[in-house]
Each structure stands twice: as C-alpha cells, then as structure tokens.
mmCIF file of C-alpha atoms in Angstrom:
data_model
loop_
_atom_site.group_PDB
_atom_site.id
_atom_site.type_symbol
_atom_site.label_atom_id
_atom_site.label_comp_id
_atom_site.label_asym_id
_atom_site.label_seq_id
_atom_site.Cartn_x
_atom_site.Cartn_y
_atom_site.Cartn_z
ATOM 1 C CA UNK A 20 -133.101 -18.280 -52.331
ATOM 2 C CA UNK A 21 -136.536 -16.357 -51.415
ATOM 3 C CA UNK A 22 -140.093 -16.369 -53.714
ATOM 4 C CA UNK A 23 -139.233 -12.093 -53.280
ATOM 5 C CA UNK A 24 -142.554 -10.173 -52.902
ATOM 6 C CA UNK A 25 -142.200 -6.602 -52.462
ATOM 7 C CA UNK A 26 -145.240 -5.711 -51.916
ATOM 8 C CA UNK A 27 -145.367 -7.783 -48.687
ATOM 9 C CA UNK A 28 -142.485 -5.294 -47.576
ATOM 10 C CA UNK A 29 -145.546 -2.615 -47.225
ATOM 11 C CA UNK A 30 -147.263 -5.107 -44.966
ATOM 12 C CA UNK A 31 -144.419 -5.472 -42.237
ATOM 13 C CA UNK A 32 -144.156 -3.495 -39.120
ATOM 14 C CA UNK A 33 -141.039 -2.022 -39.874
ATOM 15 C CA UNK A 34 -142.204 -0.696 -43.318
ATOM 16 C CA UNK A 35 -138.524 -0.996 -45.173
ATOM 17 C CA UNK A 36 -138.262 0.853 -48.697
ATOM 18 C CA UNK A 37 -139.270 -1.963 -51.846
ATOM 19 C CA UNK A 38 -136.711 -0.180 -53.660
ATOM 20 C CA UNK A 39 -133.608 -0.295 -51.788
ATOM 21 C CA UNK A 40 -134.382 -3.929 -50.158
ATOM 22 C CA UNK A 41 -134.340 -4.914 -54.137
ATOM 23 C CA UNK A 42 -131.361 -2.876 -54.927
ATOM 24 C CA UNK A 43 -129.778 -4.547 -51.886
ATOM 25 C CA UNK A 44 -130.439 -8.320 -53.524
ATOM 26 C CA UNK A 45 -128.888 -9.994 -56.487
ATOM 27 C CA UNK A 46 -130.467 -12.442 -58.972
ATOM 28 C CA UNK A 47 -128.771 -15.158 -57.029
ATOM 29 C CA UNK A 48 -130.857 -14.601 -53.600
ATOM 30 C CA UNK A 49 -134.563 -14.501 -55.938
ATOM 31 C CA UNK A 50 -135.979 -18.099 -56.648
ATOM 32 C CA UNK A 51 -139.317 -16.580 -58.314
ATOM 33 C CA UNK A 52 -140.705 -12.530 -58.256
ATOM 34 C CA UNK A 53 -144.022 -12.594 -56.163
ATOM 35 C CA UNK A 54 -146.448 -9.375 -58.630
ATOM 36 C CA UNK A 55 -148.819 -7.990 -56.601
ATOM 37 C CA UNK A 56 -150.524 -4.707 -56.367
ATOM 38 C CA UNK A 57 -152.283 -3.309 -53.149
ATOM 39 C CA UNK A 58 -153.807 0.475 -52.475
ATOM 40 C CA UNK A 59 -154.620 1.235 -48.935
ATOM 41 C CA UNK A 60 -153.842 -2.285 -47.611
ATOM 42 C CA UNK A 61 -156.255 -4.064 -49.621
ATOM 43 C CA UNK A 62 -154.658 -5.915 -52.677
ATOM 44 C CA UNK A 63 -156.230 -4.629 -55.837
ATOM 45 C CA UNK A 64 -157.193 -7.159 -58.691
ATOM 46 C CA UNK A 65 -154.722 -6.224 -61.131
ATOM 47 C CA UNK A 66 -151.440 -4.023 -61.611
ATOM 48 C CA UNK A 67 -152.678 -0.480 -61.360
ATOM 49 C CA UNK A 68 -151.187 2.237 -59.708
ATOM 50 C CA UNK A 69 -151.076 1.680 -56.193
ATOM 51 C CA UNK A 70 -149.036 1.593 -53.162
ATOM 52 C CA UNK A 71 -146.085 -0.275 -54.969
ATOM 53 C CA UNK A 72 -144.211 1.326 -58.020
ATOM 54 C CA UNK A 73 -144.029 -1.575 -59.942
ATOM 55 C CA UNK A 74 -142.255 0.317 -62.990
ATOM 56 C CA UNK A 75 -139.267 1.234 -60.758
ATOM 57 C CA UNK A 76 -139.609 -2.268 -58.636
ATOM 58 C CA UNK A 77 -138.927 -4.078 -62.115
ATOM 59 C CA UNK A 78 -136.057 -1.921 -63.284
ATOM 60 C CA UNK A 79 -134.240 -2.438 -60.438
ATOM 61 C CA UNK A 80 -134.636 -6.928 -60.721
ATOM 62 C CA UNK A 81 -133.250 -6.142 -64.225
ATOM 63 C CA UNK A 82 -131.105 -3.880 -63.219
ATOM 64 C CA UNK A 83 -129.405 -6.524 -60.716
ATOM 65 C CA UNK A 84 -129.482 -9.349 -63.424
ATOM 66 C CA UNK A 85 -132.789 -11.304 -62.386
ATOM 67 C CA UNK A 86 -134.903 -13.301 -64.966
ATOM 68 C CA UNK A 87 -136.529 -16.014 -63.974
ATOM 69 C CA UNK A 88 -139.688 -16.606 -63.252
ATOM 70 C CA UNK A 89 -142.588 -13.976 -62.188
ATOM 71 C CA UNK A 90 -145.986 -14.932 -60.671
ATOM 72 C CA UNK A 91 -148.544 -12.742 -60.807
ATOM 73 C CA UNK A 92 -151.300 -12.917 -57.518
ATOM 74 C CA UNK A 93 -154.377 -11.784 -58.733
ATOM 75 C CA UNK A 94 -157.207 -10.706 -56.365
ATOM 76 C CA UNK A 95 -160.422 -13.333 -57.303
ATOM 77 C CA UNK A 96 -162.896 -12.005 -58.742
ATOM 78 C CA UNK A 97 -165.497 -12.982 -61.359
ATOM 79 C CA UNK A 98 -163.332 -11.133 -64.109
ATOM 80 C CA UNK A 99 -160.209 -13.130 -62.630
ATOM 81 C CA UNK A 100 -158.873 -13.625 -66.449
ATOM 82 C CA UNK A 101 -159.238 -10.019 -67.798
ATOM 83 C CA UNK A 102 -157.328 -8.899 -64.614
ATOM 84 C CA UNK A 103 -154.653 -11.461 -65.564
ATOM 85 C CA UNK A 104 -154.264 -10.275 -68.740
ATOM 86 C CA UNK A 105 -154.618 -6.782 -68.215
ATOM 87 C CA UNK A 106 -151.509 -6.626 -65.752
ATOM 88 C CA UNK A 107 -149.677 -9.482 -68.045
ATOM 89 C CA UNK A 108 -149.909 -6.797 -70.835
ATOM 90 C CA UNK A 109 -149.210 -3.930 -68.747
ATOM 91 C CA UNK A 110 -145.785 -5.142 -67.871
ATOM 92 C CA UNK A 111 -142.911 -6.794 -69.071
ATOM 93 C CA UNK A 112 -142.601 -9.563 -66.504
ATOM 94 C CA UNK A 113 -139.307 -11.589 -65.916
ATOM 95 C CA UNK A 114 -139.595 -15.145 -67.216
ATOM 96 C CA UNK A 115 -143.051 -14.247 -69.376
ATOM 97 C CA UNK A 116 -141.425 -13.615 -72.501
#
C-alpha cells in the first residue's frame, strides 16, 4: 500500500501522466490520498487551478473504488486555516465526509 500523491508524479524526471498512473491503481494499492496543488513547481497554498487537475484526479480514485482517507498539504502561511478550508470546501475529499 502507498500514501499516493499525484502531484509528486509532476516532480519526477520521467514526468508520467497523474491520470493514467491513477487509472492504473486500485483502492487496494492506496493507504491514504496525498492533496496537493503546485503551479510552475512551486506548491500553491490551497487547491486552485494549477498544474494538477484535481477534478479529474478525484474521479478517477472514485472511479476505481477508493475511500479512505485524504490529507490535504497545505503550503504555510499566516492564513494556513482559510487555505485549509477553502480547498476542504472546494472538493469532495475521500474519507472527509
């Protein structure tokens, strides 16, 4: 089982695609869903648009059966808790409800 962060896929040499690595996994092979957002390398402090398409990245874990738990990485920041809450409400997370 892996802690599955796609957006670390973006950050490897070999640059595979987010969506088909997740289309290639089953709920079985994800301990916990790693949320993260970057936009030009540089991780962004909540889930906005970016490099990752986080709309089509969490179809797909429901699509293959996945819902556990989801942790969201949140850039620091002085406004740390509005970030958190902004991308909590901006997606329905796995495991959050």
């Amino acid at each position: 089982m892996l802690c599955y962060d796609p957006c670390n896929l973006l950050m490897t040499a070999d640059k595979p695609d987010p969506a088909a690595v997740t289309d290639s996994l089953s709920a079985a092979d994800i301990a916990m869903l790693h949320v993260k957002q970057r936009k030009e390398g540089i991780v962004l402090p909540n889930l906005t648009a970016g490099d990752l398409d986080w709309k089509a990245q969490l179809a797909a874990v429901r699509r293959i059966g996945y819902g556990g738990p989801a942790l969201l990485e949140i850039a620091p920041g002085e406004d740390v808790w509005s970030a958190l809450e902004a991308s909590r409400q901006a997606f329905s997370l796995p495991g959050t409800g």
